[in-house]
Short mmCIF file of C-alpha atoms in Angstrom, two decimals:
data_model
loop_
_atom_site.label_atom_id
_atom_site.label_comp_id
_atom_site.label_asym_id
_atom_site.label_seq_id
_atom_site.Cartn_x
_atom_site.Cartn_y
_atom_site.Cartn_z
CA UNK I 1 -15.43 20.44 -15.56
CA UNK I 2 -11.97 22.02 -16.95
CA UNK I 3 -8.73 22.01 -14.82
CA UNK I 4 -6.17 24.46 -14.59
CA UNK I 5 -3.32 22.42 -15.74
CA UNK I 6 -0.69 21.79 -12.65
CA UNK I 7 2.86 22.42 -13.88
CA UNK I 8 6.22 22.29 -11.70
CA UNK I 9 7.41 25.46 -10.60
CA UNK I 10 11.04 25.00 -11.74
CA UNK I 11 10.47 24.88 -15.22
CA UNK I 12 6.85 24.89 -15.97
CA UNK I 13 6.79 21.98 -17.60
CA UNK I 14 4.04 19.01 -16.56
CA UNK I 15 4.08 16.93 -13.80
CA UNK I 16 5.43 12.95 -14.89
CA UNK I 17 3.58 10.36 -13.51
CA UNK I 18 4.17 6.95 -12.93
CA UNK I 19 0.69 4.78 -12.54
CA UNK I 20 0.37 1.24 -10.84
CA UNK I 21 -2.54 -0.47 -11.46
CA UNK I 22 -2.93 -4.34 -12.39
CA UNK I 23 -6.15 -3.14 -14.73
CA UNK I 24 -5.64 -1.81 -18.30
CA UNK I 25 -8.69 -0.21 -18.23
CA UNK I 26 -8.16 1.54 -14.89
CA UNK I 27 -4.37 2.81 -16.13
CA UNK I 28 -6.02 3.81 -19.18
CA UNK I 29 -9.35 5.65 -17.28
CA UNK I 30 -6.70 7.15 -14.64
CA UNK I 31 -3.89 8.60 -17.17
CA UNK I 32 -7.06 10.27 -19.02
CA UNK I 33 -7.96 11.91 -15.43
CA UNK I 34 -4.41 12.86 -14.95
CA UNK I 35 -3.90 14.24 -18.73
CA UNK I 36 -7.06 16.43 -18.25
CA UNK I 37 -4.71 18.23 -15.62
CA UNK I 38 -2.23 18.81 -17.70
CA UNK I 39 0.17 15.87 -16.67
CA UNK I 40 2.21 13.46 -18.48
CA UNK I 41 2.18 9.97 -17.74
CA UNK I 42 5.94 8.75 -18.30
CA UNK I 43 5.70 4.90 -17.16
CA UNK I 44 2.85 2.24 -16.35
CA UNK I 45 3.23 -0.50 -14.33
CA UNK I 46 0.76 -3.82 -13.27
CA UNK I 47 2.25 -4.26 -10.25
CA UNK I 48 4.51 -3.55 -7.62
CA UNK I 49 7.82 -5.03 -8.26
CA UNK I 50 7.38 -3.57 -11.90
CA UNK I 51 6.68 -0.39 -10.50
CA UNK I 52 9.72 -0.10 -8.41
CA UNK I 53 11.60 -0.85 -11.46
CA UNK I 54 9.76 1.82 -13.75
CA UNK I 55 10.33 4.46 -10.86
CA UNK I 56 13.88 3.87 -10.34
CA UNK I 57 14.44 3.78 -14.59
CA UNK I 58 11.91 7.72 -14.75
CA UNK I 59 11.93 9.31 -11.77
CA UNK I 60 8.45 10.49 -11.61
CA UNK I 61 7.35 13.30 -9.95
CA UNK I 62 4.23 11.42 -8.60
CA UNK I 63 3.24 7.94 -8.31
CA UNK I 64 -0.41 7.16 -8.53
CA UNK I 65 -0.80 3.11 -6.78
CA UNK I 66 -3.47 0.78 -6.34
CA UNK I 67 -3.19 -1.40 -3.18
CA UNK I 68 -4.75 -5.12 -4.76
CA UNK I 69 -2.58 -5.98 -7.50
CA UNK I 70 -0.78 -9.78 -8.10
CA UNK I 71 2.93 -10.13 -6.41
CA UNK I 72 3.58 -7.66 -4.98
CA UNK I 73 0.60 -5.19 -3.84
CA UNK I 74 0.85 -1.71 -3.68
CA UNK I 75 1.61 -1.22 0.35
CA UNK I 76 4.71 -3.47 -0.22
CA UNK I 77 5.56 -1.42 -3.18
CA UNK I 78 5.17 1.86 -1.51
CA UNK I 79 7.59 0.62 1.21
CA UNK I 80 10.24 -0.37 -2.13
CA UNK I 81 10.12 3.00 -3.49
CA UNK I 82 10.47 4.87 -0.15
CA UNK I 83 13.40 2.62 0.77
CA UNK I 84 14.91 3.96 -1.98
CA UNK I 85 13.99 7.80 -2.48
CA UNK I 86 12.75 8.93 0.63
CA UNK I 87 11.19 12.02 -0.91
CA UNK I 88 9.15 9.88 -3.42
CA UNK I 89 5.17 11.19 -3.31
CA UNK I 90 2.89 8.41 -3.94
CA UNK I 91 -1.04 8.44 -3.99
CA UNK I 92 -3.02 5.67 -3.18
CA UNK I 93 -5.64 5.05 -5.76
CA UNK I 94 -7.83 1.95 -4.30
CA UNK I 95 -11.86 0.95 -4.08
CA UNK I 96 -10.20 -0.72 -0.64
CA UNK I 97 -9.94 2.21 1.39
CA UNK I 98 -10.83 0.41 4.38
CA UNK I 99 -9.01 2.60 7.80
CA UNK I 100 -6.32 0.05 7.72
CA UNK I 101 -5.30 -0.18 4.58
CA UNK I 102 -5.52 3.99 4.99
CA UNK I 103 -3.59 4.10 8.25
CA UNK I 104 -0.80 1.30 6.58
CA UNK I 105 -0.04 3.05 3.45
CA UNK I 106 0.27 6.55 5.61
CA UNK I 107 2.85 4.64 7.66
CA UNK I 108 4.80 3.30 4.86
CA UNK I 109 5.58 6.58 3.10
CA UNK I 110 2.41 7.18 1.08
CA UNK I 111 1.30 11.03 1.07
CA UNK I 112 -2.59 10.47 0.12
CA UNK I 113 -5.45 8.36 -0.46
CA UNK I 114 -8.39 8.51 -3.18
CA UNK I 115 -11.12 6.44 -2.99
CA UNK I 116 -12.27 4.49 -6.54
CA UNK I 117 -14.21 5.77 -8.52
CA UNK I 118 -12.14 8.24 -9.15
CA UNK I 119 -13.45 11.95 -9.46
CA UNK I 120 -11.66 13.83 -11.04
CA UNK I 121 -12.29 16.72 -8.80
CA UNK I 122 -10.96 14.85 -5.86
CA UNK I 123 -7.88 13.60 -7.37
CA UNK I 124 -7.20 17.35 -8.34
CA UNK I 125 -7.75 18.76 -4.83
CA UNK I 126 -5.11 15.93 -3.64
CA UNK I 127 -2.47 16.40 -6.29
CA UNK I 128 -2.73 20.03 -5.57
CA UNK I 129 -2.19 19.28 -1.90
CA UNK I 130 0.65 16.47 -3.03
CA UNK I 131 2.34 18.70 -4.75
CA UNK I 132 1.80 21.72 -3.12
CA UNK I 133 5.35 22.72 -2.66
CA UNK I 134 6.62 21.54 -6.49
CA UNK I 135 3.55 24.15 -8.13
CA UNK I 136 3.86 26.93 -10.26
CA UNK I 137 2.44 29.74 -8.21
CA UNK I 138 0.20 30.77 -10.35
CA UNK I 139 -1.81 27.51 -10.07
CA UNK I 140 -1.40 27.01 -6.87
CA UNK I 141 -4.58 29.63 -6.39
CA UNK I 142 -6.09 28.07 -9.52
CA UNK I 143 -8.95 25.07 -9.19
CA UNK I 144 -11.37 22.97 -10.96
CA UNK I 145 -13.41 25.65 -13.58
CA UNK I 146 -16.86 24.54 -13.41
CA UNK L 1 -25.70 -16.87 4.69
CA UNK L 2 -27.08 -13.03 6.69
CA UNK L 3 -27.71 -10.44 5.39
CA UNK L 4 -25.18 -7.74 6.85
CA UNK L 5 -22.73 -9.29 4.83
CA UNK L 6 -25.03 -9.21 1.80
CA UNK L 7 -25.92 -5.47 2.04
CA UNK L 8 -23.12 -3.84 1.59
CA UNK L 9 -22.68 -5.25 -1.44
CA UNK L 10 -25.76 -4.05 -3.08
CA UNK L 11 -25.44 -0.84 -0.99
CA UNK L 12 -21.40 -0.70 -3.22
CA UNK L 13 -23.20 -2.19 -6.86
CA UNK L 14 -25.93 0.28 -6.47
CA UNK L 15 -23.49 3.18 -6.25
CA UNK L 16 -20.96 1.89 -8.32
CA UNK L 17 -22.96 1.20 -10.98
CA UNK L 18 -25.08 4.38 -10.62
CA UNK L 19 -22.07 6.28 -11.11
CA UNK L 20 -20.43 4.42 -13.78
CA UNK L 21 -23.30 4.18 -15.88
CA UNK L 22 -25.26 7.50 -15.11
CA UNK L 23 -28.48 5.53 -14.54
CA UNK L 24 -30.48 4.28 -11.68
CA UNK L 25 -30.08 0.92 -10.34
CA UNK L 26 -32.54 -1.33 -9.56
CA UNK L 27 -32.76 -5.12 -8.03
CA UNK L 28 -34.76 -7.02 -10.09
CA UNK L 29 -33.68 -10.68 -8.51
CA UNK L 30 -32.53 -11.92 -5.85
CA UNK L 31 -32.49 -15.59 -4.74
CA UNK L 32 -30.36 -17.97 -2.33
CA UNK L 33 -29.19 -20.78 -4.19
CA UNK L 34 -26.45 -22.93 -5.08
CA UNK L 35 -23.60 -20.80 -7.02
CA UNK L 36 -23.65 -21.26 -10.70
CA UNK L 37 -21.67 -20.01 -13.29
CA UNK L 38 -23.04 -16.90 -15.15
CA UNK L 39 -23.22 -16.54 -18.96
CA UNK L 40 -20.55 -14.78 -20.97
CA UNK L 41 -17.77 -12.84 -19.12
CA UNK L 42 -17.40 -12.17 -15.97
CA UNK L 43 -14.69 -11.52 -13.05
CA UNK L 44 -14.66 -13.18 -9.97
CA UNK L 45 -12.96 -11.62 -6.71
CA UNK L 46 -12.22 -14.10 -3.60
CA UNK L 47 -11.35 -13.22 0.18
CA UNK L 48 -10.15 -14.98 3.51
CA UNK L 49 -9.92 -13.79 6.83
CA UNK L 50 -12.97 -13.02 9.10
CA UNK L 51 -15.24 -13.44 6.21
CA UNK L 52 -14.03 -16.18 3.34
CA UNK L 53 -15.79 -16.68 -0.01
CA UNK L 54 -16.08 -15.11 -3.41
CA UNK L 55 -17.82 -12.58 -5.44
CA UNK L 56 -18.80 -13.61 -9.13
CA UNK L 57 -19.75 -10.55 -11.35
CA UNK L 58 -21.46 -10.79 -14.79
CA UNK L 59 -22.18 -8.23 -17.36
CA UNK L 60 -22.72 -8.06 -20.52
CA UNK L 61 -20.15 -7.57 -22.97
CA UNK L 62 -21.95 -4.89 -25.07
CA UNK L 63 -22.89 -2.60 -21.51
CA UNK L 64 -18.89 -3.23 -20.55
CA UNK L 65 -17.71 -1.65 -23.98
CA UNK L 66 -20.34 1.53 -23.02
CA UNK L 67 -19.12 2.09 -19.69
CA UNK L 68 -15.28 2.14 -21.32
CA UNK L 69 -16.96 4.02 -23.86
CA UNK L 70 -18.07 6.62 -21.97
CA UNK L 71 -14.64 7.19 -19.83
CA UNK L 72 -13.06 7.49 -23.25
CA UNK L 73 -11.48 4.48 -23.24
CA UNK L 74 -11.86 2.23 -26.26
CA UNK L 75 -12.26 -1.11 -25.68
CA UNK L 76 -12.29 -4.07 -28.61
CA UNK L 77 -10.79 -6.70 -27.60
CA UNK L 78 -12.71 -9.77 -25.34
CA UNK L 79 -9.37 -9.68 -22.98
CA UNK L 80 -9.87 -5.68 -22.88
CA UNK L 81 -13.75 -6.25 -22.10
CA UNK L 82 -13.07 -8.96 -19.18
CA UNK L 83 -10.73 -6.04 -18.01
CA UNK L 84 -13.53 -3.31 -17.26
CA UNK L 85 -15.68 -6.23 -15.85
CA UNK L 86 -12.48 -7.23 -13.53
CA UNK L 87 -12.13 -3.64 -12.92
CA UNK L 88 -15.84 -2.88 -11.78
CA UNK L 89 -16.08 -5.72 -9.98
CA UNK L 90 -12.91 -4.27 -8.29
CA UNK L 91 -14.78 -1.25 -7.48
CA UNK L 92 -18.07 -2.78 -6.25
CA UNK L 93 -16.18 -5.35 -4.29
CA UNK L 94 -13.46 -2.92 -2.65
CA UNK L 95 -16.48 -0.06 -1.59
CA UNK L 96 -17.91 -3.27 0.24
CA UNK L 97 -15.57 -4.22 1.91
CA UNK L 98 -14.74 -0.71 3.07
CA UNK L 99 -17.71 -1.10 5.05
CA UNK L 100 -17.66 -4.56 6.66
CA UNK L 101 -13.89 -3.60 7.57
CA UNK L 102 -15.90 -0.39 9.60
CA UNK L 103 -17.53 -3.32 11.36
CA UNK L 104 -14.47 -5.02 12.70
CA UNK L 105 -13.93 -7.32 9.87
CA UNK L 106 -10.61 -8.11 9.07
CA UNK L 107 -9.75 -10.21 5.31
CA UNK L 108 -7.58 -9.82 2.65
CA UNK L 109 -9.05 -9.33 -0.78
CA UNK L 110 -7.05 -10.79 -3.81
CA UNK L 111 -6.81 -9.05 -7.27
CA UNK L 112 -9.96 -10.07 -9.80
CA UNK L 113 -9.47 -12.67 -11.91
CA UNK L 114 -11.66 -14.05 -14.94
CA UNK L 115 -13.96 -16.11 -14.03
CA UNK L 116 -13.08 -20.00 -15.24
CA UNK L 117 -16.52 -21.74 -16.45
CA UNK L 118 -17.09 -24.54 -13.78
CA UNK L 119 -15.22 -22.77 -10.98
CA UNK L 120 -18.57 -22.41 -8.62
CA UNK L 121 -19.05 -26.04 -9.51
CA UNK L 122 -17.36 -27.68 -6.53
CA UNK L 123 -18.42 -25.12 -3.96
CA UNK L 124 -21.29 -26.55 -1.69
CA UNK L 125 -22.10 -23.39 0.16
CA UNK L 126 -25.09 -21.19 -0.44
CA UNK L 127 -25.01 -18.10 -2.81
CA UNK L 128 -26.62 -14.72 -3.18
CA UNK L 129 -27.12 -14.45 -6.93
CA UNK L 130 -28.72 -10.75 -7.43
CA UNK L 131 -29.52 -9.11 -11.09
CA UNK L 132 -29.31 -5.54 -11.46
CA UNK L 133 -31.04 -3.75 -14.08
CA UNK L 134 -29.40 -0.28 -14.84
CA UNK L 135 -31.16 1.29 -17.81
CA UNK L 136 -31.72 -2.05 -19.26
CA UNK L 137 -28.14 -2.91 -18.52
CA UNK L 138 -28.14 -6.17 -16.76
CA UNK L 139 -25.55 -6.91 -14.52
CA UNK L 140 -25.52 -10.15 -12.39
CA UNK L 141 -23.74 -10.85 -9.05
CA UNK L 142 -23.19 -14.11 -6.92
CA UNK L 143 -22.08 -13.51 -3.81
CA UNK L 144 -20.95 -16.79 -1.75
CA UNK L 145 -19.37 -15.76 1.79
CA UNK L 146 -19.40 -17.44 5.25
CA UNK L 147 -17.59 -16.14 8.64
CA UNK L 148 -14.86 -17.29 9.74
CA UNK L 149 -14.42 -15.93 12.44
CA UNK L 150 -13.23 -18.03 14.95
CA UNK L 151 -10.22 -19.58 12.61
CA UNK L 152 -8.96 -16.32 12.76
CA UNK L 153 -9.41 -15.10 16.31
#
C-alpha cells in the first residue's frame, strides 16, 4: 500500500514528528510507518520526561506516545506537554488501549488513539484527521493507494 | 489459576503473532505447572491491581531477528533482539489486557523488562506455560496471575 505523502499547508514541507516509545525496535518500526507518509521524524524519546524535553528543544508538529514506558509514562507526559503548549497534537500509540487508559489520555490533551500493531492504514486515516486543519489541500482528498 | 484470565492471552498471542509473522498460530502445549525459566531470551511483563502476576515470553533469537526483518528493521545486536521480544511481548500482553479491563478489571501494567535467569525461582504460585508454533517459529509463554481482588476493593 503507497501513501500520499501528508505535507503542511504553509509551506509544503513534511510534517516533524517527535516519537515516545521506551522500545528501540518500536521507534524504529513506527518512524518507518511515519516516513512511508512522507514525514520526518525530528526527535526520539524513551520516555516521558525525555520527551517533554525533546518537544520543548523541536517543536514538533505531532507527537506520536506510548502510554507504558519507565518514569514517567506517557499519560503523565501528555499532561507535561499540554501544560506547556496547549495546542500540542499528540497520538497515543499503545497495545493498552483499554477504555480507561482511552478516556484518560482524551482528558489530558491527547487528540487520538491507535491501537498496537500498528497499521499503517490506520495511523494514516488518524494523522489525516490529526492534522486535518495543518494539510496541504491537495492531500487532504488524497488516501492510502492500494 | 481459571481460565478467563488465561484466554485472552492466547486469544492476544494468536493475533499478535499471526500478524507479525504472517503465519498461522497454533498451540502445541499447554500445561499448569510451577513457573520456570525459559531458554535463551525472553521479556517478562508484571501487573498489580485486580489481577497480580507476570507474563514470561520466550522466542527464539533467530524468529525475533525475522520478525524485525520483515518490518525493515535490522536487528544485530542480543540487546536489539531482547528489544523486539520486550516489544512483542508488549503487544501480546497490552491486547490482553484490553480485554480483561472490558471485564471490570482494573491493574496497572509495568514496561517489559528482560527476563533475569532465576527470577520465576522464588514464586510458589501455579503457571500457564503455553508453546506456540507459528510456521515452525516457536514461541513460549508462562503466564502466572492470581486475583486480587479483594486487596483492591
Amino acid at each position: 500500500m503507497t501513501f500520499a505523502p501528508l505535507l503542511r499547508s504553509k509551506d509544503q514541507q513534511p510534517f516533524r514528528y517527535l516519537i515516545v516509545d521506551d522500545s528501540a525496535f518500536a521507534r524504529r518500526n513506527l518512524a518507518r510507518i511515519v516516513e512511508s507518509f512522507g514525514g520526518k521524524i525530528v526527535a526520539e524519546a524513551s520516555d516521558g520526561a525525555v520527551a517533554l524535553q525533546q518537544y520543548t528543544q523541536h517543536h514538533p508538529d505531532i507527537v506520536l506516545m506510548d502510554v507504558t514506558m519507565p518514569n514517567v509514562r506517557g499519560i503523565e507526559a501528555v499532561e507535561m506537554i499540554i501544560k506547556k503548549d496547549h495546542n500540542a497534537r499528540i497520538v497515543m500509540v499503545s497495545s493498552v488501549g483499554s477504555q480507561d487508559n482511552v478516556v484518560l489520555a482524551l482528558q489530558k490533551g491527547a487528540r487520538h488513539f491507535v491501537q498496537k500493531p500498528v497499521k499503517p492504514e490506520v495511523l494514516y486515516e488518524v494523522l489525516r484527521y490529526v492534522l486535518a486543519d495543518l494539510l496541504a489541500k491537495a492531500h487532504v482528498a488524497a488516501g492510502a493507494q492500494p | 489459576m481459571k481460565l478467563d484470565l488465561i484466554q485472552p492471552f492466547i486469544n492476544a498471542a494468536d493475533a499478535v503473532l499471526s500478524e507479525m509473522l504472517h503465519q498461522p498460530v497454533e498451540i502445541v502445549d499447554l500445561a499448569m505447572q510451577q513457573p520456570t525459566d525459559p531458554e535463551g531470551a525472553a521479556a517478562s511483563i508484571s501487573l498489580d491491581g485486580d489481577i497480580e502476576g507476570n507474563v514470561v515470553f520466550a522466542i527464539d533469537p533467530k524468529a525475533a531477528m525475522a520478525i524485525a526483518g520483515a518490518m525493515n528493521c535490522d536487528v544485530t545486536s542480543a540487546d536489539a533482539v531482547v528489544d523486539v521480544i520486550c516489544e512483542l511481548a508488549n503487544l501480546i500482553v497490552g491486547n490482553a489486557i484490553v480485554a480483561l479491563n472490558d471485564s471490570g478489571f482494573q491493574f496497572t501494567v509495568h514496561p517489559p523488562q528482560p527476563h533475569a535467569t532465576n527470577s520465576c525461582a522464588d514464586h510458589d504460585s501455579e503457571a500457564v506455560l503455553m508453546r506456540f508454533d507459528a510456521g515452525g517459529t516457536a514461541v513460549l509463554m508462562n503466564i502466572s496471575m492470581r486475583y486480587c481482588r479483594a486487596a483492591h476493593a
